[in-house]
Short mmCIF file of N, CA, C and O in Angstrom, two decimals:
data_model
loop_
_atom_site.label_atom_id
_atom_site.label_comp_id
_atom_site.label_asym_id
_atom_site.label_seq_id
_atom_site.Cartn_x
_atom_site.Cartn_y
_atom_site.Cartn_z
N MET A 1 1.08 -1.30 -0.20
CA MET A 1 0.41 -0.17 -0.13
C MET A 1 0.78 1.12 -0.22
O MET A 1 0.53 1.99 -0.88
N ILE A 2 1.44 1.55 0.90
CA ILE A 2 2.62 2.44 1.26
C ILE A 2 3.77 2.52 -0.31
O ILE A 2 4.13 3.88 -0.74
N GLU A 3 3.94 1.40 -0.62
CA GLU A 3 4.93 1.41 -1.80
C GLU A 3 4.16 1.87 -3.37
O GLU A 3 4.67 2.13 -3.72
N ASN A 4 2.95 1.91 -3.15
CA ASN A 4 2.03 1.99 -4.21
C ASN A 4 2.12 3.08 -4.26
O ASN A 4 1.95 4.22 -5.62
N HIS A 5 1.86 3.98 -2.69
CA HIS A 5 1.88 5.46 -3.14
C HIS A 5 2.90 6.12 -3.30
O HIS A 5 3.25 7.17 -4.13
N GLN A 6 4.19 5.46 -2.74
CA GLN A 6 5.06 5.90 -2.85
C GLN A 6 5.85 6.03 -4.74
O GLN A 6 5.92 6.62 -5.18
N GLU A 7 5.37 4.64 -5.76
CA GLU A 7 5.51 4.50 -6.84
C GLU A 7 4.58 5.98 -7.11
O GLU A 7 5.02 6.56 -8.34
N GLN A 8 3.50 6.29 -7.36
CA GLN A 8 2.81 7.35 -7.77
C GLN A 8 3.31 8.47 -8.17
O GLN A 8 3.38 9.47 -8.85
N LEU A 9 3.93 8.71 -6.60
CA LEU A 9 4.20 9.59 -5.96
C LEU A 9 5.61 10.11 -7.38
O LEU A 9 5.78 11.25 -7.24
N ASN A 10 6.40 9.11 -6.64
CA ASN A 10 7.72 9.06 -7.97
C ASN A 10 7.05 9.58 -9.43
O ASN A 10 8.05 10.04 -10.27
N SER A 11 6.37 8.88 -9.78
CA SER A 11 5.75 9.05 -11.62
C SER A 11 5.45 10.59 -11.77
O SER A 11 5.66 10.84 -12.42
N VAL A 12 4.60 11.00 -10.55
CA VAL A 12 4.02 12.92 -10.33
C VAL A 12 5.97 13.70 -10.95
O VAL A 12 5.64 14.72 -11.53
N ILE A 13 6.64 13.34 -9.79
CA ILE A 13 7.74 13.90 -9.52
C ILE A 13 8.49 13.66 -10.83
O ILE A 13 9.49 14.75 -11.22
N ALA A 14 8.49 12.93 -11.22
CA ALA A 14 9.50 12.22 -12.35
C ALA A 14 9.00 13.01 -13.95
O ALA A 14 9.95 13.11 -14.55
N ASP A 15 7.73 13.01 -13.64
CA ASP A 15 7.31 13.79 -15.30
C ASP A 15 6.60 15.62 -14.90
O ASP A 15 6.09 15.88 -13.66
N ASP A 16 7.55 16.44 -15.53
CA ASP A 16 7.30 17.63 -14.90
C ASP A 16 5.92 18.50 -15.27
O ASP A 16 5.14 18.93 -14.72
N ALA A 17 5.60 17.73 -16.49
CA ALA A 17 3.96 18.21 -16.43
C ALA A 17 2.49 17.66 -15.69
O ALA A 17 1.84 18.17 -15.05
N LYS A 18 2.90 16.40 -15.47
CA LYS A 18 2.23 15.89 -13.76
C LYS A 18 2.46 16.23 -12.84
O LYS A 18 1.45 16.92 -12.23
N LEU A 19 3.55 16.94 -12.84
CA LEU A 19 4.07 17.51 -11.51
C LEU A 19 3.70 18.93 -10.93
O LEU A 19 3.10 19.11 -10.00
N GLN A 20 3.47 19.27 -12.74
CA GLN A 20 2.92 21.22 -12.35
C GLN A 20 1.09 20.82 -12.43
O GLN A 20 0.80 21.71 -11.85
N SER A 21 0.74 20.01 -12.95
CA SER A 21 -0.40 19.70 -12.82
C SER A 21 -1.27 19.71 -11.40
O SER A 21 -1.76 19.68 -10.99
N ALA A 22 -0.40 18.30 -11.17
CA ALA A 22 -0.77 18.37 -9.36
C ALA A 22 -0.74 19.46 -8.07
O ALA A 22 -1.23 19.37 -7.45
N PHE A 23 0.48 20.10 -9.01
CA PHE A 23 0.46 21.43 -7.95
C PHE A 23 -0.16 22.58 -8.06
O PHE A 23 -0.91 22.95 -7.31
N ASP A 24 -0.51 22.55 -9.53
CA ASP A 24 -1.72 23.61 -9.53
C ASP A 24 -2.96 22.93 -9.09
O ASP A 24 -3.97 23.91 -8.40
N GLU A 25 -3.54 21.82 -9.11
CA GLU A 25 -4.64 21.03 -8.11
C GLU A 25 -4.79 21.53 -6.83
O GLU A 25 -5.72 21.47 -6.41
N TYR A 26 -3.67 21.45 -6.36
CA TYR A 26 -3.29 21.82 -4.65
C TYR A 26 -3.46 23.23 -4.85
O TYR A 26 -4.09 23.65 -3.63
N VAL A 27 -2.75 23.67 -5.69
CA VAL A 27 -3.39 25.52 -5.24
C VAL A 27 -4.64 25.92 -5.38
O VAL A 27 -5.44 26.81 -4.50
N GLN A 28 -5.61 24.89 -6.16
CA GLN A 28 -7.04 25.43 -6.27
C GLN A 28 -7.74 24.94 -4.92
O GLN A 28 -8.30 25.71 -4.92
N LYS A 29 -6.92 23.80 -4.51
CA LYS A 29 -7.77 23.63 -3.32
C LYS A 29 -7.47 24.58 -2.36
O LYS A 29 -8.64 24.83 -1.38
N TRP A 30 -6.52 25.32 -1.79
CA TRP A 30 -6.04 26.10 -0.82
C TRP A 30 -5.88 27.39 -1.18
O TRP A 30 -6.24 28.33 -0.54
N LYS A 31 -6.32 27.62 -2.35
CA LYS A 31 -7.22 28.88 -2.84
C LYS A 31 -7.51 29.93 -1.92
O LYS A 31 -7.71 31.08 -1.49
N PRO A 32 -9.28 29.34 -1.76
CA PRO A 32 -9.71 30.10 -1.30
C PRO A 32 -9.34 30.41 0.26
O PRO A 32 -9.62 31.46 1.30
N VAL A 33 -8.69 29.34 1.07
CA VAL A 33 -7.92 29.59 2.39
C VAL A 33 -7.40 30.58 2.37
O VAL A 33 -7.33 31.16 3.16
N MET A 34 -6.25 30.79 1.83
CA MET A 34 -5.50 31.74 1.39
C MET A 34 -5.69 32.96 1.15
O MET A 34 -5.21 33.34 2.06
N ASN A 35 -7.15 32.78 0.62
CA ASN A 35 -7.36 34.34 0.33
C ASN A 35 -8.01 34.83 1.59
O ASN A 35 -8.60 36.14 1.30
N THR A 36 -8.96 34.03 2.13
CA THR A 36 -9.70 34.26 3.29
C THR A 36 -8.43 34.90 4.69
O THR A 36 -8.83 35.74 4.71
N TRP A 37 -7.18 34.34 4.58
CA TRP A 37 -6.26 34.50 5.50
C TRP A 37 -5.89 35.56 5.01
O TRP A 37 -5.11 36.68 6.15
N ILE A 38 -5.49 36.56 4.42
CA ILE A 38 -5.35 37.71 3.79
C ILE A 38 -6.25 38.93 3.63
O ILE A 38 -6.10 40.03 3.97
N GLN A 39 -7.39 38.78 3.44
CA GLN A 39 -8.57 39.74 3.61
C GLN A 39 -8.55 40.03 5.01
O GLN A 39 -8.76 39.40 6.26
N PRO A 40 -8.94 41.39 5.54
CA PRO A 40 -9.05 41.72 6.60
C PRO A 40 -10.03 41.57 7.38
O PRO A 40 -10.60 42.05 8.72
N TYR A 41 -10.93 40.50 6.89
CA TYR A 41 -12.63 40.22 7.78
C TYR A 41 -11.95 39.56 9.04
O TYR A 41 -11.32 38.50 9.19
N LYS A 42 -12.67 39.80 9.83
CA LYS A 42 -12.28 39.29 11.23
C LYS A 42 -13.67 39.01 11.70
O LYS A 42 -15.24 38.98 10.96
N GLY A 43 -13.58 38.02 13.00
CA GLY A 43 -14.91 37.89 13.92
C GLY A 43 -14.93 36.17 13.49
O GLY A 43 -14.12 35.17 12.77
N LYS A 44 -16.34 35.73 13.82
CA LYS A 44 -16.21 34.67 13.88
C LYS A 44 -17.65 33.87 12.30
O LYS A 44 -17.00 33.00 11.88
N TYR A 45 -18.14 35.18 11.59
CA TYR A 45 -18.84 34.95 10.55
C TYR A 45 -18.04 35.21 9.43
O TYR A 45 -18.26 34.70 8.19
N LEU A 46 -17.59 36.36 9.18
CA LEU A 46 -17.08 37.05 8.36
C LEU A 46 -16.08 36.21 7.58
O LEU A 46 -16.10 36.56 6.11
N PRO A 47 -15.14 35.54 8.05
CA PRO A 47 -14.39 34.96 7.25
C PRO A 47 -14.73 34.16 6.22
O PRO A 47 -14.51 33.36 5.14
N SER A 48 -15.87 32.94 6.94
CA SER A 48 -16.60 32.06 6.39
C SER A 48 -17.51 32.55 5.24
O SER A 48 -17.77 31.61 4.18
N LEU A 49 -18.27 33.92 5.41
CA LEU A 49 -18.78 34.34 4.35
C LEU A 49 -17.70 34.78 3.33
O LEU A 49 -18.79 34.38 2.32
N TYR A 50 -17.05 35.13 3.43
CA TYR A 50 -16.27 35.77 2.23
C TYR A 50 -15.78 34.79 1.50
O TYR A 50 -15.79 34.34 0.40
N LYS A 51 -15.49 33.45 2.39
CA LYS A 51 -14.69 32.09 1.73
C LYS A 51 -16.18 31.64 1.23
O LYS A 51 -15.77 31.03 0.15
N LYS A 52 -17.32 31.43 1.64
CA LYS A 52 -18.15 31.20 0.94
C LYS A 52 -18.91 31.98 -0.84
O LYS A 52 -19.50 31.78 -1.35
N GLY A 53 -18.34 33.13 -1.19
CA GLY A 53 -18.26 34.25 -1.79
C GLY A 53 -19.56 34.93 -1.62
O GLY A 53 -19.92 35.77 -2.44
N LEU A 54 -19.74 35.19 -0.46
CA LEU A 54 -21.55 35.63 0.18
C LEU A 54 -20.57 37.69 0.16
O LEU A 54 -21.31 38.41 0.52
N LEU A 55 -19.18 37.72 0.71
CA LEU A 55 -18.51 39.03 0.68
C LEU A 55 -17.68 39.58 -0.64
O LEU A 55 -16.98 38.59 -0.80
N PRO A 56 -17.51 40.70 -1.03
CA PRO A 56 -16.25 40.79 -2.01
C PRO A 56 -14.96 40.66 -1.45
O PRO A 56 -15.24 41.12 -0.05
N SER A 57 -14.26 40.81 -2.16
CA SER A 57 -12.78 40.68 -1.63
C SER A 57 -12.36 42.41 -1.74
O SER A 57 -12.86 42.95 -1.97
N ILE A 58 -11.81 42.63 -0.29
CA ILE A 58 -11.36 44.09 0.00
C ILE A 58 -10.02 44.38 -1.27
O ILE A 58 -10.01 45.53 -0.89
N ILE A 59 -9.16 43.48 -1.16
CA ILE A 59 -8.07 43.45 -1.50
C ILE A 59 -8.11 43.97 -2.83
O ILE A 59 -8.59 42.79 -3.32
N THR A 60 -7.66 45.01 -3.69
CA THR A 60 -7.91 45.28 -4.80
C THR A 60 -6.33 44.16 -5.63
O THR A 60 -5.45 43.82 -5.28
N LYS A 61 -6.67 44.61 -6.98
CA LYS A 61 -5.43 44.23 -7.81
C LYS A 61 -4.65 44.41 -7.52
O LYS A 61 -3.16 43.71 -7.46
N ASN A 62 -3.93 45.86 -7.59
CA ASN A 62 -3.10 46.43 -7.54
C ASN A 62 -2.47 46.15 -5.97
O ASN A 62 -0.90 45.73 -5.37
N LYS A 63 -3.29 45.68 -4.80
CA LYS A 63 -2.29 45.25 -3.63
C LYS A 63 -1.90 43.92 -3.59
O LYS A 63 -1.16 43.66 -3.21
N LYS A 64 -3.24 43.25 -4.63
CA LYS A 64 -2.53 41.46 -4.66
C LYS A 64 -1.05 41.40 -5.45
O LYS A 64 -0.03 40.80 -5.28
N LEU A 65 -1.11 42.59 -6.33
CA LEU A 65 0.60 42.97 -6.87
C LEU A 65 1.58 43.04 -6.09
O LEU A 65 2.51 43.03 -6.20
N LEU A 66 1.23 44.00 -5.20
CA LEU A 66 2.17 44.91 -4.39
C LEU A 66 2.95 43.02 -3.54
O LEU A 66 3.56 42.61 -3.29
N PHE A 67 1.29 42.52 -2.90
CA PHE A 67 2.04 41.41 -2.09
C PHE A 67 2.17 39.90 -2.44
O PHE A 67 3.40 39.58 -2.43
N THR A 68 2.39 40.20 -4.17
CA THR A 68 3.11 39.37 -4.89
C THR A 68 4.82 39.75 -5.06
O THR A 68 5.56 38.93 -5.39
N ASN A 69 4.73 40.93 -5.27
CA ASN A 69 6.33 41.34 -5.33
C ASN A 69 6.95 41.05 -4.04
O ASN A 69 8.38 41.07 -3.99
N LEU A 70 6.16 41.51 -3.09
CA LEU A 70 6.84 41.44 -1.96
C LEU A 70 7.16 39.48 -1.32
O LEU A 70 8.29 39.55 -0.27
N ILE A 71 6.29 39.18 -1.57
CA ILE A 71 6.55 37.71 -1.79
C ILE A 71 7.91 37.17 -2.70
O ILE A 71 8.51 36.27 -2.39
N ARG A 72 7.64 37.46 -3.57
CA ARG A 72 8.63 36.86 -4.57
C ARG A 72 10.10 37.33 -4.51
O ARG A 72 11.20 36.87 -5.01
N CYS A 73 10.17 38.68 -3.94
CA CYS A 73 11.39 39.25 -3.94
C CYS A 73 12.32 39.01 -2.86
O CYS A 73 11.32 39.55 -1.69
N GLU A 74 13.28 38.15 -2.96
CA GLU A 74 13.80 37.85 -1.95
C GLU A 74 14.27 38.96 -1.25
O GLU A 74 13.88 38.56 0.60
N ALA A 75 14.48 40.02 -1.08
CA ALA A 75 15.03 41.08 -0.13
C ALA A 75 13.80 41.96 0.38
O ALA A 75 13.92 41.87 1.59
N HIS A 76 12.70 41.96 -0.16
CA HIS A 76 11.87 42.56 0.09
C HIS A 76 10.81 41.49 0.98
O HIS A 76 10.23 41.90 2.01
N ARG A 77 11.01 40.10 0.67
CA ARG A 77 10.88 39.23 1.12
C ARG A 77 10.83 39.21 3.15
O ARG A 77 10.57 39.15 4.13
N ASP A 78 12.38 39.05 3.22
CA ASP A 78 13.12 39.41 4.20
C ASP A 78 12.47 40.60 5.16
O ASP A 78 12.86 40.09 6.50
N ILE A 79 12.57 41.76 4.66
CA ILE A 79 12.10 42.58 5.29
C ILE A 79 10.82 42.49 6.09
O ILE A 79 10.50 43.14 6.95
N LEU A 80 10.29 42.04 4.98
CA LEU A 80 8.49 42.12 5.33
C LEU A 80 8.35 40.54 6.15
O LEU A 80 8.34 40.87 7.63
N ILE A 81 9.05 39.66 6.45
CA ILE A 81 9.26 38.86 7.44
C ILE A 81 9.89 39.32 8.52
O ILE A 81 9.17 39.08 9.74
N ASN A 82 10.89 40.12 8.98
CA ASN A 82 11.02 40.62 9.69
C ASN A 82 10.30 42.01 10.68
O ASN A 82 10.70 41.82 11.26
N SER A 83 9.86 42.70 9.75
CA SER A 83 8.99 43.54 10.14
C SER A 83 8.04 43.24 10.75
O SER A 83 7.58 43.61 11.51
N ILE A 84 7.63 41.86 10.17
CA ILE A 84 6.20 41.44 11.11
C ILE A 84 6.73 40.62 12.05
O ILE A 84 5.58 40.03 12.87
N ASN A 85 7.56 40.02 12.14
CA ASN A 85 7.55 38.93 13.16
C ASN A 85 7.71 39.41 14.68
O ASN A 85 8.39 40.54 14.87
N PRO A 86 6.40 38.96 15.41
CA PRO A 86 6.07 39.58 16.97
C PRO A 86 7.46 39.35 17.83
O PRO A 86 7.58 39.74 18.99
N ASN A 87 8.61 38.28 17.36
CA ASN A 87 9.50 38.17 18.52
C ASN A 87 10.42 39.73 18.10
O ASN A 87 11.73 39.09 18.86
N LYS A 88 10.71 40.15 17.41
CA LYS A 88 11.62 41.01 17.52
C LYS A 88 11.12 42.25 17.55
O LYS A 88 10.06 42.93 17.37
#
């Protein structure tokens, strides 16, 4: 059983197209959760309402582009991580 699963994973890893497809599926699965985490909605119900599509995104396209840049650029990412670290 474990060997079969390992063989399946190895076949995905060995094939770039399969690996990209598996990653894209994983991203689609987690996208609603990640988008909920970056929204400023707080409380018990608002994040769930957003995740279900009942509330609009408050984050603009330009803000998403900024977040993308902050995460992709190593220097920006390092500054961001150290700026939001509660232990510093």
